[in-house]
Tab-separated table of C-alpha atoms and ligand atoms in Angstrom:
chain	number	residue	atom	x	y	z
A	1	UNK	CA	171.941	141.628	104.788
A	2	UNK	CA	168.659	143.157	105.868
A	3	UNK	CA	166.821	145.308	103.410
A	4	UNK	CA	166.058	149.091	104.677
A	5	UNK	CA	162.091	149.329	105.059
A	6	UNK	CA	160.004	152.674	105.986
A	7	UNK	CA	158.277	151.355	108.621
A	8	UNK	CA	158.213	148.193	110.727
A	9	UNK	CA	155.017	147.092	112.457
A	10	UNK	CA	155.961	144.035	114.832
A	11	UNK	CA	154.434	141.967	117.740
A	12	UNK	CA	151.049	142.058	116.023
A	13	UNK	CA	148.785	139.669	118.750
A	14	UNK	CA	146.457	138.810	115.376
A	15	UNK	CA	147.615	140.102	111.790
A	16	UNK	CA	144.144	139.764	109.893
A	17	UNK	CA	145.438	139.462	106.434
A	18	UNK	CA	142.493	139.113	104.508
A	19	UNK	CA	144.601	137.350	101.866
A	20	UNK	CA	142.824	136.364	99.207
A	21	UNK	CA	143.956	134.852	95.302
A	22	UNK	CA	143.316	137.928	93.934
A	23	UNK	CA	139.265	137.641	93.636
A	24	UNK	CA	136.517	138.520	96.071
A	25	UNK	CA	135.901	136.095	98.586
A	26	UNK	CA	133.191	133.334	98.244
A	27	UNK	CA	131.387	130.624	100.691
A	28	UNK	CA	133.862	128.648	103.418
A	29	UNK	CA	136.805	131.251	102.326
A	30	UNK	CA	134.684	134.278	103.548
A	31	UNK	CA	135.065	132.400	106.914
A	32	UNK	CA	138.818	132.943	106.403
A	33	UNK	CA	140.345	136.035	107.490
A	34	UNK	CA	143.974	134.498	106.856
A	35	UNK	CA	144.917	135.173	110.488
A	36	UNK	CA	148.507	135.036	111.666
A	37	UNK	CA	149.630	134.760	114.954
A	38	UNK	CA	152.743	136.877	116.294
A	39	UNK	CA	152.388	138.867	113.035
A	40	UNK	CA	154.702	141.544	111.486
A	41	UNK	CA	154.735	143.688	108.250
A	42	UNK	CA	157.528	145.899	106.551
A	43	UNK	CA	156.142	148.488	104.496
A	44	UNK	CA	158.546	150.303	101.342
A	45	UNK	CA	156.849	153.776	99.607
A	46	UNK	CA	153.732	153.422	100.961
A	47	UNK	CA	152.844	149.649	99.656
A	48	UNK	CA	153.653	146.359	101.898
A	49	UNK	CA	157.314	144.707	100.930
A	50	UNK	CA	156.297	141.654	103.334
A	51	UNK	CA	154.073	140.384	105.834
A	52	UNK	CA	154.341	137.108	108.145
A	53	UNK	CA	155.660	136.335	111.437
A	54	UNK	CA	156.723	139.498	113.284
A	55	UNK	CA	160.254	137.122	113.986
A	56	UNK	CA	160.844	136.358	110.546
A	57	UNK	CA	159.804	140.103	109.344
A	58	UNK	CA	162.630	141.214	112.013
A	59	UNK	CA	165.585	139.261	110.574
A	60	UNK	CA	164.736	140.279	106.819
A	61	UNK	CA	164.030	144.033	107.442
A	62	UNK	CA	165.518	146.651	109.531
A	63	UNK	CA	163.825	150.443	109.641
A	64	UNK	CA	164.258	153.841	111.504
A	65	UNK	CA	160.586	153.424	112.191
A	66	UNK	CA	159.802	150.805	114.246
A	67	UNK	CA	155.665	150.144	116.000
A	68	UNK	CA	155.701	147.983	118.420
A	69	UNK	CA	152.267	146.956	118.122
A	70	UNK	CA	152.511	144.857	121.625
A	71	UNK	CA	149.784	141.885	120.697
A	72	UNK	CA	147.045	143.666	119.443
A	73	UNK	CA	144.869	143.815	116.610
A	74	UNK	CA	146.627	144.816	112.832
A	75	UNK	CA	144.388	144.501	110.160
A	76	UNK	CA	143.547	146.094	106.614
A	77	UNK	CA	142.237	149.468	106.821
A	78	UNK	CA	138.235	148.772	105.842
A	79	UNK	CA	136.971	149.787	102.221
A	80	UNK	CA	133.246	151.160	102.317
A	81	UNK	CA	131.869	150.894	98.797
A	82	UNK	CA	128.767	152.880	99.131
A	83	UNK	CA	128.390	156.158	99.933
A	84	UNK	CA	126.301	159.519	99.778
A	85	UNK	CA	128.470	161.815	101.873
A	86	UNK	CA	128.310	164.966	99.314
A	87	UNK	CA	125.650	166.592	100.593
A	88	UNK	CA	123.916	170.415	102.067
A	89	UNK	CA	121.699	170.258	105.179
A	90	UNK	CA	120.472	167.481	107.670
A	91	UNK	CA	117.258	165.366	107.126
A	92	UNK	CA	116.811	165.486	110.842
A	93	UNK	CA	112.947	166.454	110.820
A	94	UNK	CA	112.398	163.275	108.290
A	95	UNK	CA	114.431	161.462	111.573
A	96	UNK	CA	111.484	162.945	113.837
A	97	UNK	CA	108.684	162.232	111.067
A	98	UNK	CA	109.925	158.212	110.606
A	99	UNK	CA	109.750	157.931	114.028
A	100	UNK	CA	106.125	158.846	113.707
A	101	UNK	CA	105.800	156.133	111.387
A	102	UNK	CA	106.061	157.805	108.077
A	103	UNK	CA	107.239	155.594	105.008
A	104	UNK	CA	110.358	156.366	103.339
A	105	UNK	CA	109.181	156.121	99.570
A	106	UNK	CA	106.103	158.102	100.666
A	107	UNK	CA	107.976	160.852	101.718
A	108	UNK	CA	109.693	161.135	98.496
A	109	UNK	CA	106.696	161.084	96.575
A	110	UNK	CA	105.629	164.274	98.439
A	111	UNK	CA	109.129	166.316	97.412
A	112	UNK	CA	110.903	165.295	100.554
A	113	UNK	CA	113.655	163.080	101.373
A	114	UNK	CA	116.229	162.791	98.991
A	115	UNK	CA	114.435	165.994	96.831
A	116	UNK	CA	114.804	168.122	100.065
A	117	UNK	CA	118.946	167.252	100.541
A	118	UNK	CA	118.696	167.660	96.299
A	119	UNK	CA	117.235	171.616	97.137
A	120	UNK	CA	120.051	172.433	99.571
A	121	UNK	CA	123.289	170.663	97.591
A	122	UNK	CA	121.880	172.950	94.398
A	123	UNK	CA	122.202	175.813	96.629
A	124	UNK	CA	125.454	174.899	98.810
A	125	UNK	CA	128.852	176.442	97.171
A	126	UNK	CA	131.582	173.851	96.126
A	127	UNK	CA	133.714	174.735	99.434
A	128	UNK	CA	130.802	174.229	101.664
A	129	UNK	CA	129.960	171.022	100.149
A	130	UNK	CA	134.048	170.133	100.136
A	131	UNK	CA	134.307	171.271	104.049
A	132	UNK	CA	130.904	169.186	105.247
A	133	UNK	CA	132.019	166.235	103.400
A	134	UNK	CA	135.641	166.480	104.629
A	135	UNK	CA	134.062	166.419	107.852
A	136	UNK	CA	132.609	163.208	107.216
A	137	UNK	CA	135.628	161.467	106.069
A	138	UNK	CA	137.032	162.554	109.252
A	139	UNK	CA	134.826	160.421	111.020
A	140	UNK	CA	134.904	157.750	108.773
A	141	UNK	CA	139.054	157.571	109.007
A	142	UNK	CA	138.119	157.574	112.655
A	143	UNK	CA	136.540	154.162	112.676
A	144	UNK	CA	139.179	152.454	110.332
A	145	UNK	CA	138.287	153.482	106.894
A	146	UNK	CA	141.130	153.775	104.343
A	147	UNK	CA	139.070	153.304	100.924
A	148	UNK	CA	135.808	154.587	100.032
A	149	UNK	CA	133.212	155.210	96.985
A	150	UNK	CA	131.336	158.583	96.839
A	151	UNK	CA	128.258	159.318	94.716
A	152	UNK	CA	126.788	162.237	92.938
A	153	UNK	CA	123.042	162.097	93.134
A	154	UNK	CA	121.864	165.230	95.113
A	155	UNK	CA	122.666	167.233	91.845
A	156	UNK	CA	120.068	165.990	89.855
A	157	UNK	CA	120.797	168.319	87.411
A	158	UNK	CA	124.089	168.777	84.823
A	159	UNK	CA	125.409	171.952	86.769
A	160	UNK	CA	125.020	170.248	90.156
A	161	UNK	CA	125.860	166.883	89.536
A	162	UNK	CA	129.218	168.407	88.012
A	163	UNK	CA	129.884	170.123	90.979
A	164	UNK	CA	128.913	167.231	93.070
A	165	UNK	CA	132.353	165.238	90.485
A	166	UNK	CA	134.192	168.649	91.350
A	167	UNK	CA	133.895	167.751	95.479
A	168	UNK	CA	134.801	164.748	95.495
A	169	UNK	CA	137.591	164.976	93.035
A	170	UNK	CA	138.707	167.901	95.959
A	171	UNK	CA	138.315	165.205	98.482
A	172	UNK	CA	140.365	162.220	97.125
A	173	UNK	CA	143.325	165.406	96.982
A	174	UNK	CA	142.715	166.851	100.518
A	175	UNK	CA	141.911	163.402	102.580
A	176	UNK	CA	144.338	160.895	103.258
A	177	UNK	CA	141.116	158.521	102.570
A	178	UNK	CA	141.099	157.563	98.772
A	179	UNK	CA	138.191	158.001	96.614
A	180	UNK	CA	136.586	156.191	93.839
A	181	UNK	CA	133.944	158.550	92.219
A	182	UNK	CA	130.400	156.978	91.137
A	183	UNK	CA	127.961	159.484	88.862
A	184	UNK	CA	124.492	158.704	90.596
A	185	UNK	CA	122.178	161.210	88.830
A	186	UNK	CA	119.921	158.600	88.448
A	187	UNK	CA	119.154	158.910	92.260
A	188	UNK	CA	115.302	160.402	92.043
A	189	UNK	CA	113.558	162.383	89.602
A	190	UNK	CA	114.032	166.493	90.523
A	191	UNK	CA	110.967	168.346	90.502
A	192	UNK	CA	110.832	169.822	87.420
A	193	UNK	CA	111.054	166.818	85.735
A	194	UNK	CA	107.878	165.275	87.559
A	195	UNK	CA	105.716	165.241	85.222
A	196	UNK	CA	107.356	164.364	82.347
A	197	UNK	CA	109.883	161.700	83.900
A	198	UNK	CA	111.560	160.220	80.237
A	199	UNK	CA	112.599	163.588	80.135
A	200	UNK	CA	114.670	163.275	82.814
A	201	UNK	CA	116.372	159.990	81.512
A	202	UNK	CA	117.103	161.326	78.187
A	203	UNK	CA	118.944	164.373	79.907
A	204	UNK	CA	120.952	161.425	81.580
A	205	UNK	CA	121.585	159.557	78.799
A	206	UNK	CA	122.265	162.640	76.240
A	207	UNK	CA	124.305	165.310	78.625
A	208	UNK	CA	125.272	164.352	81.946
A	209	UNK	CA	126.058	161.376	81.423
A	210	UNK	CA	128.588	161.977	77.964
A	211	UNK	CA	129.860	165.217	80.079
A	212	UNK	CA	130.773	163.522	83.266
A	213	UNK	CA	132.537	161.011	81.112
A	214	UNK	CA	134.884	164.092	79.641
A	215	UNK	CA	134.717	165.647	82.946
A	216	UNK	CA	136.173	161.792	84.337
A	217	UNK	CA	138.766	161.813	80.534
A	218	UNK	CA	140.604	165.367	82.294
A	219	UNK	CA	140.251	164.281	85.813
A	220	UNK	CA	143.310	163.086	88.156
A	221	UNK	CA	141.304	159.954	88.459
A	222	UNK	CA	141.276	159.020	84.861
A	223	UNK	CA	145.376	159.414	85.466
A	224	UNK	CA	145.802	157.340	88.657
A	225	UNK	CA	143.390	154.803	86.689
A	226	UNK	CA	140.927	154.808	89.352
A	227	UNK	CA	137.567	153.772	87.581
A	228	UNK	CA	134.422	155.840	87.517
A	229	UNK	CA	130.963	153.995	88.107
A	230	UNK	CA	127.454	154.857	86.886
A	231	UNK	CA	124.986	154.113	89.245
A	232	UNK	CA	120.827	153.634	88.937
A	233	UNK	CA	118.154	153.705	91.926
A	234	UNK	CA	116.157	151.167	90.901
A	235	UNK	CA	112.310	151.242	92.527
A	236	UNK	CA	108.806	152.792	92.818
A	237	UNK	CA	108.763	156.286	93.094
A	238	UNK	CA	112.570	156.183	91.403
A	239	UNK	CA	113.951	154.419	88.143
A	240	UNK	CA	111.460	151.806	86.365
A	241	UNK	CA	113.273	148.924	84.918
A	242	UNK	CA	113.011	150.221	81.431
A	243	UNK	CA	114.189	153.550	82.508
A	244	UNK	CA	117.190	151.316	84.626
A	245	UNK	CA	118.235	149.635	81.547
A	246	UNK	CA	118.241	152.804	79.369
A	247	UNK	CA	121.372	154.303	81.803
A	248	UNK	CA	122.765	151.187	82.318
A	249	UNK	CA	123.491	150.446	78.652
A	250	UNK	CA	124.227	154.291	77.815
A	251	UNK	CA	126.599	154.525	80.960
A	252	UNK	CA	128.300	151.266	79.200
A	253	UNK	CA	128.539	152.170	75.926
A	254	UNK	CA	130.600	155.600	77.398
A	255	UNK	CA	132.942	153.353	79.094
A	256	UNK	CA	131.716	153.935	82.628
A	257	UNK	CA	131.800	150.632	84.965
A	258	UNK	CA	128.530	149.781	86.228
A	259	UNK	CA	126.612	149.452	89.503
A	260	UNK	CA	122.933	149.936	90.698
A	261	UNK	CA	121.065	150.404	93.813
A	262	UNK	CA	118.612	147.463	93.413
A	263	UNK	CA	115.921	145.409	95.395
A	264	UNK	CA	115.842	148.223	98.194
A	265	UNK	CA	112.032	147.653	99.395
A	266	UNK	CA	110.887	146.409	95.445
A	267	UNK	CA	112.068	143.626	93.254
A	268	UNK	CA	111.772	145.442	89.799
A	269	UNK	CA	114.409	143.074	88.479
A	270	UNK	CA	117.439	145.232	88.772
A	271	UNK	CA	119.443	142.780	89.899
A	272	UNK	CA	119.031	140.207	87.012
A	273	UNK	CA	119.572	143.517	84.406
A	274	UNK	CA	122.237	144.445	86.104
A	275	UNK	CA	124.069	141.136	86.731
A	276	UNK	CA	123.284	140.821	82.583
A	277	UNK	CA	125.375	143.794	81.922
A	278	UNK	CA	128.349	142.939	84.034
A	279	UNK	CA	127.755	145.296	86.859
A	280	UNK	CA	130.459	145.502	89.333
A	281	UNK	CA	128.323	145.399	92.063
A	282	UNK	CA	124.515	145.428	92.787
A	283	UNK	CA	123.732	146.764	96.020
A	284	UNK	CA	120.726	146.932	98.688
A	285	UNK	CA	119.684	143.697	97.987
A	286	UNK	CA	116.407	143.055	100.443
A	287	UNK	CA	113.885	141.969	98.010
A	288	UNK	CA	116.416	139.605	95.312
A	289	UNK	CA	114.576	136.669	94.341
A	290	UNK	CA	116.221	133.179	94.340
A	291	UNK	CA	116.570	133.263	90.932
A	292	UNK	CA	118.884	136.212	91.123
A	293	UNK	CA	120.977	135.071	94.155
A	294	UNK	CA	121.919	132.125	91.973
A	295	UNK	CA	122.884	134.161	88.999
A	296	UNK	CA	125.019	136.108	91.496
A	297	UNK	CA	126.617	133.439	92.394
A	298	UNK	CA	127.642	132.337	89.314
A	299	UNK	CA	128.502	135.777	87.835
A	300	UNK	CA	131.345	138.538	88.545
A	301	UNK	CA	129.473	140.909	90.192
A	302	UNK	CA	129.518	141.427	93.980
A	303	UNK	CA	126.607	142.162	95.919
A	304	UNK	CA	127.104	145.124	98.398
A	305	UNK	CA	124.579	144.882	101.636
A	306	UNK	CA	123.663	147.807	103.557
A	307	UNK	CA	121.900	147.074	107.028
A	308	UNK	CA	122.253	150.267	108.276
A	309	UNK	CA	119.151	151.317	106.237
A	310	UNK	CA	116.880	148.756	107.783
A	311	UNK	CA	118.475	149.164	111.164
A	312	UNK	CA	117.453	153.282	110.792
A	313	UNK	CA	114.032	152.119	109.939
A	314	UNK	CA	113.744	150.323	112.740
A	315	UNK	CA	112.853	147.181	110.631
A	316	UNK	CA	113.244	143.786	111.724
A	317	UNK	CA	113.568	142.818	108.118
A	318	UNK	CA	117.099	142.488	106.838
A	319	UNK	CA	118.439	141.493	103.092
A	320	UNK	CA	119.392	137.517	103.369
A	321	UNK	CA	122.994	137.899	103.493
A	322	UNK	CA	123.347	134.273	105.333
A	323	UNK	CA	121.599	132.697	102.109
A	324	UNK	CA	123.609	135.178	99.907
A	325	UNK	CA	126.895	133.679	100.981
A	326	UNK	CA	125.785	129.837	101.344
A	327	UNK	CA	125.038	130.320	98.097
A	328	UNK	CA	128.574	131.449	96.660
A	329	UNK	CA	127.757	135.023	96.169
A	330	UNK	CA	130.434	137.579	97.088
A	331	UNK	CA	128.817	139.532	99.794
A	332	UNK	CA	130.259	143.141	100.741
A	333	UNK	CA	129.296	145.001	103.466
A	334	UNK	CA	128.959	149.382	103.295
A	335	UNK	CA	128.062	152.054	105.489
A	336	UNK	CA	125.671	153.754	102.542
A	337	UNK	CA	126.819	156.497	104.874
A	338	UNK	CA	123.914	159.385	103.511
A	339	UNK	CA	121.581	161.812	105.176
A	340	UNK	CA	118.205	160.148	104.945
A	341	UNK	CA	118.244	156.161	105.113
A	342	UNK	CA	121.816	155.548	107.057
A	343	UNK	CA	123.185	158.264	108.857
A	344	UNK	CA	126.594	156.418	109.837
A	345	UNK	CA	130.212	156.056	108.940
A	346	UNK	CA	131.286	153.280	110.585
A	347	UNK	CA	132.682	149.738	109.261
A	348	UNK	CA	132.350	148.624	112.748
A	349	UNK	CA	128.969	149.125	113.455
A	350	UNK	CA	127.587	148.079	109.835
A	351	UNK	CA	129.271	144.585	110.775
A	352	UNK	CA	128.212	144.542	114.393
A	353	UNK	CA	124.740	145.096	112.560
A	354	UNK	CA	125.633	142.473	109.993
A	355	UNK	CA	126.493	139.757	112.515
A	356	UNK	CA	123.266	140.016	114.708
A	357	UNK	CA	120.544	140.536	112.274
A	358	UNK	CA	122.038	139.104	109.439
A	359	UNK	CA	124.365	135.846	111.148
A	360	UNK	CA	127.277	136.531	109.828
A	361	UNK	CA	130.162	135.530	111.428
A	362	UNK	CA	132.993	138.306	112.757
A	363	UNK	CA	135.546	137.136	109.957
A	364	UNK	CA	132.857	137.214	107.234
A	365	UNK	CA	132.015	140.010	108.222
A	366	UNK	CA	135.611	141.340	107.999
A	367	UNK	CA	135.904	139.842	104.964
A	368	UNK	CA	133.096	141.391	103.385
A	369	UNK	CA	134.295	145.134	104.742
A	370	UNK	CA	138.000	145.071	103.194
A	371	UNK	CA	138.659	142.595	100.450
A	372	UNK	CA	134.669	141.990	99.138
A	373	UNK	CA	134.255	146.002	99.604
A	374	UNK	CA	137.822	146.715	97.586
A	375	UNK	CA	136.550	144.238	94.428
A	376	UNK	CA	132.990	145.836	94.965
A	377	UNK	CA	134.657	149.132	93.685
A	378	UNK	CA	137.306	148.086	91.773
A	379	UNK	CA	140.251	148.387	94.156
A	380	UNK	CA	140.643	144.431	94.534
A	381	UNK	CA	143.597	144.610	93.099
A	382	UNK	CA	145.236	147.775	95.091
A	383	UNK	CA	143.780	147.623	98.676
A	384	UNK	CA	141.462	145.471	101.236
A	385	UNK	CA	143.927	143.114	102.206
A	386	UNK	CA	147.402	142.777	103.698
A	387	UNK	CA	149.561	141.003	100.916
A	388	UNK	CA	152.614	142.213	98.931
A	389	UNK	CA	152.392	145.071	96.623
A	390	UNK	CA	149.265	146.616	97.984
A	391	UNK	CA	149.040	150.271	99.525
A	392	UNK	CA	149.967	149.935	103.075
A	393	UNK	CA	146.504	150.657	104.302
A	394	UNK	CA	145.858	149.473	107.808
A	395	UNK	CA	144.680	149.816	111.253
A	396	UNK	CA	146.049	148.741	114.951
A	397	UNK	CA	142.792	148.130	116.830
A	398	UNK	CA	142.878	148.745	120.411
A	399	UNK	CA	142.230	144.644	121.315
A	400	UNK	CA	143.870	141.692	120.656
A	401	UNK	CA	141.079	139.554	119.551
A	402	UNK	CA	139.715	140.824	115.919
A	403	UNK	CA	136.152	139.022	116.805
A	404	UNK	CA	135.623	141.746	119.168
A	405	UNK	CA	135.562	144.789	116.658
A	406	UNK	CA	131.874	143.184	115.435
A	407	UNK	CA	130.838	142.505	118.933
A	408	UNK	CA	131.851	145.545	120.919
A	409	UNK	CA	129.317	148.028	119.327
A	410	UNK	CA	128.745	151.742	120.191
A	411	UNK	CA	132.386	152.605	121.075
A	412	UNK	CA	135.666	152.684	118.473
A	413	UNK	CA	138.514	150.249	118.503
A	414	UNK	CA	140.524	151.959	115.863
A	415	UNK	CA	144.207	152.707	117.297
A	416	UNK	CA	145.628	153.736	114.511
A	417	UNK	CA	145.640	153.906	111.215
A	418	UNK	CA	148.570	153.442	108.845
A	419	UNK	CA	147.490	155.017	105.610
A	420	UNK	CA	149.446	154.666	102.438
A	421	UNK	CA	152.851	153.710	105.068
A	422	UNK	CA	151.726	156.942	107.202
A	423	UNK	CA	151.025	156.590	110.826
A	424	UNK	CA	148.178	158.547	112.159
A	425	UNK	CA	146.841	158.303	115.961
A	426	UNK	CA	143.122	158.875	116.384
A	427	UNK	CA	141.842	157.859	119.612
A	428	UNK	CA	139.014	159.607	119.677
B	501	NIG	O1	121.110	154.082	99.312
B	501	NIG	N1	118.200	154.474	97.989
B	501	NIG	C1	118.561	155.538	97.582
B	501	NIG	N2	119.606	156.222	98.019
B	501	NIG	C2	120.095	156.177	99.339
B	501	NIG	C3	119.320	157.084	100.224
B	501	NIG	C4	119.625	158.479	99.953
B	501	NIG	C5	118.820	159.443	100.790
B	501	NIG	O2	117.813	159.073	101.412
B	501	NIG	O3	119.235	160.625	100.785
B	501	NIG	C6	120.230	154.764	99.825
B	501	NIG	O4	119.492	154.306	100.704
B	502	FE	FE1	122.696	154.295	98.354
């Protein structure tokens, strides 16, 4: 007898599984992206019952909802585990200004940059910021993403950086994209702190950092047991090292899981502190030493790359992602989808980036944008690959060859996307 499923997706051309044994991917397996041929999947309440040949899938389940998805593409929707999309304004005279050949950190030393998008979020109502965000995830849903972190960070103070939790609490229960939250208010130092910068950290450490965690204790996160992260920019003009550790160990201490923006442009030693205190991920990663690419390796923590930044800064100068992986590290891939340093919220263009600049190769790339991004945030466990149990998170892409998502750039492949068992079209 066949079992009754809510959907049926057969005659997948390539059903990219990104299967893996319940960790993030490391080394030769990131070359894996557990590829079957003639594919088919039966998803029950929104999680996948069973996945393998589209024959086999046929004779075991029968549904009222049947996709035919005649040879093309099926693969895990993409998790982006680093964002900045809660946020007032545009930063499109800093565009204009870089092109000039202006310097990122110097801008922010002179109140702009991040401090200008920190003036307008203080100002912007909690609908605006939940509309203009919504927006965003829009797009982002449009290119394949199912999963995807948020920060704070444009708050910068305990009012704002509470509203900032408010929005994006709104957004994981008005988007079909789900959320996990990260408390960034250790993004830059706000103006009226300048002088005095301690200050600043012990307002961190003694208010918004205890109130977010009781803000997080009452949230519908806390009850759906998706984690909340503390996060820590990491580099001149931003967090010293002694200031870095100070949040890191009081964001621990509270309970909060850990991650840090770290080696951007400067090696302070983030990476080591952070790898030290079990972050979950470390992310930016340009300027990590050798030392700390083998300590990666060997620890928990996955290290979340972001070549959209140096691609907007027109650098030719990318974070060694080929050396990260030979290595053994587990290398994720984000959009760091924000106003200032990457403008962008698409998957498929961060690993189009990825493979050129960086040499990846298309299914490490993959790898590192579903199953690497879901442990990079927690969610290794719930989402980033097709396998039994997890949410039924995927995409159809308009090809039937998955190595040409990374090498078609500039355009969008996504089909559709089956979120949670739902099937939404968005050809754009
Ligand atoms: O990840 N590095 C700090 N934060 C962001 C940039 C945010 C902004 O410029 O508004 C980043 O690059
Ligand atoms: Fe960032």
């Amino acid at each position: 007898m066949k079992s009754n499923a809510n959907l049926l997706i057969l005659n997948v051309g390539q059903l990219i599984t990104c299967a893996s044994d319940g960790k993030p991917k490391r080394g030769a397996a990131m070359r894996d992206v557990g590829l079957i041929e003639n594919g088919g999947v039966a998803v029950i309440d929104g999680n996948i019952a069973a996945f393998g040949k589209s024959a086999d899938v046929e004779d075991s389940f029968c549904s009222d909802h049947t996709l035919d998805a005649q040879g093309k593409v099926v693969a895990p929707g993409f998790v982006d585990p680093h964002t900045h999309i809660v946020f007032a304004g545009d930063r499109l005279d800093e565009f204009e200004l870089k092109i000039e050949g202006a310097d990122y950190l110097e801008i922010l030393e002179k109140g702009g940059g991040i401090i200008s998008t920190v003036e307008k979020t203080r100002n912007a109502s909690l609908d605006e910021l939940v509309d203009t965000a919504v927006a965003r995830l829009d797009k982002m849903l449009a290119c394949g993403t199912t999963t995807a972190e948020i920060k704070t960070g444009y708050g910068l103070n305990t009012e704002t950086e509470l509203k900032m939790l408010e929005v994006i609490a709104k957004l994981d229960l008005v988007h079909p994209i789900d959320i996990v939250p990260t408390l960034l208010a250790a993004h830059a130092f706000p103006p009226e702190f300048r002088e005095d910068r301690n200050a600043y950290v012990d307002l961190i450490c003694g208010e918004i950092l205890p109130k977010a965690w009781d803000w997080y204790v009452n949230s519908h996160f806390r009850a759906k047991k998706t984690p909340f992260y503390a996060d820590v920019f990491c580099e001149k003009n931003a967090f010293d090292l002694q200031q870095t550790k100070t949040v890191l160990e009081t964001a621990k201490a509270l309970w909060f899981g850990l991650k840090a923006h770290c080696d951007e442009f400067t090696n302070l030693g983030a990476s080591r502190l952070s790898i030290e205190h079990g972050a979950t991920s470390i992310d930016h990663l340009d300027a990590i030493s050798d030392e700390e690419i083998d300590m990666l390796a060997a620890s928990d923590t996955v290290g979340v790359i972001t070549p959209t930044v140096n691609f907007n800064l027109g650098s030719a100068q990318f974070a060694d992602a080929r050396r990260l992986i030979d290595s053994g590290c587990a290398v994720a891939l984000s959009t760091d989808y924000n106003p200032g340093s990457a403008p962008c919220p698409s998957q498929p263009t961060v690993m189009a980036i990825a493979c050129r600049y960086q040499k990846l190769q298309p299914a490490e790339a993959f790898n590192a944008a579903t199953i690497n991004a879901a442990f990079a945030i927690g969610q290794g466990q719930r989402t980033g690959s097709i396998e039994e149990g997890k949410r039924a998170d995927m995409v159809i892409f308009e090809t039937d060859d998955y190595r040409q998502i990374a090498y078609e750039f500039g355009g969008n492949l996504t089909g559709k996307i089956i979120k949670r068992g739902e099937v939404r079209n968005l050809k754009l």
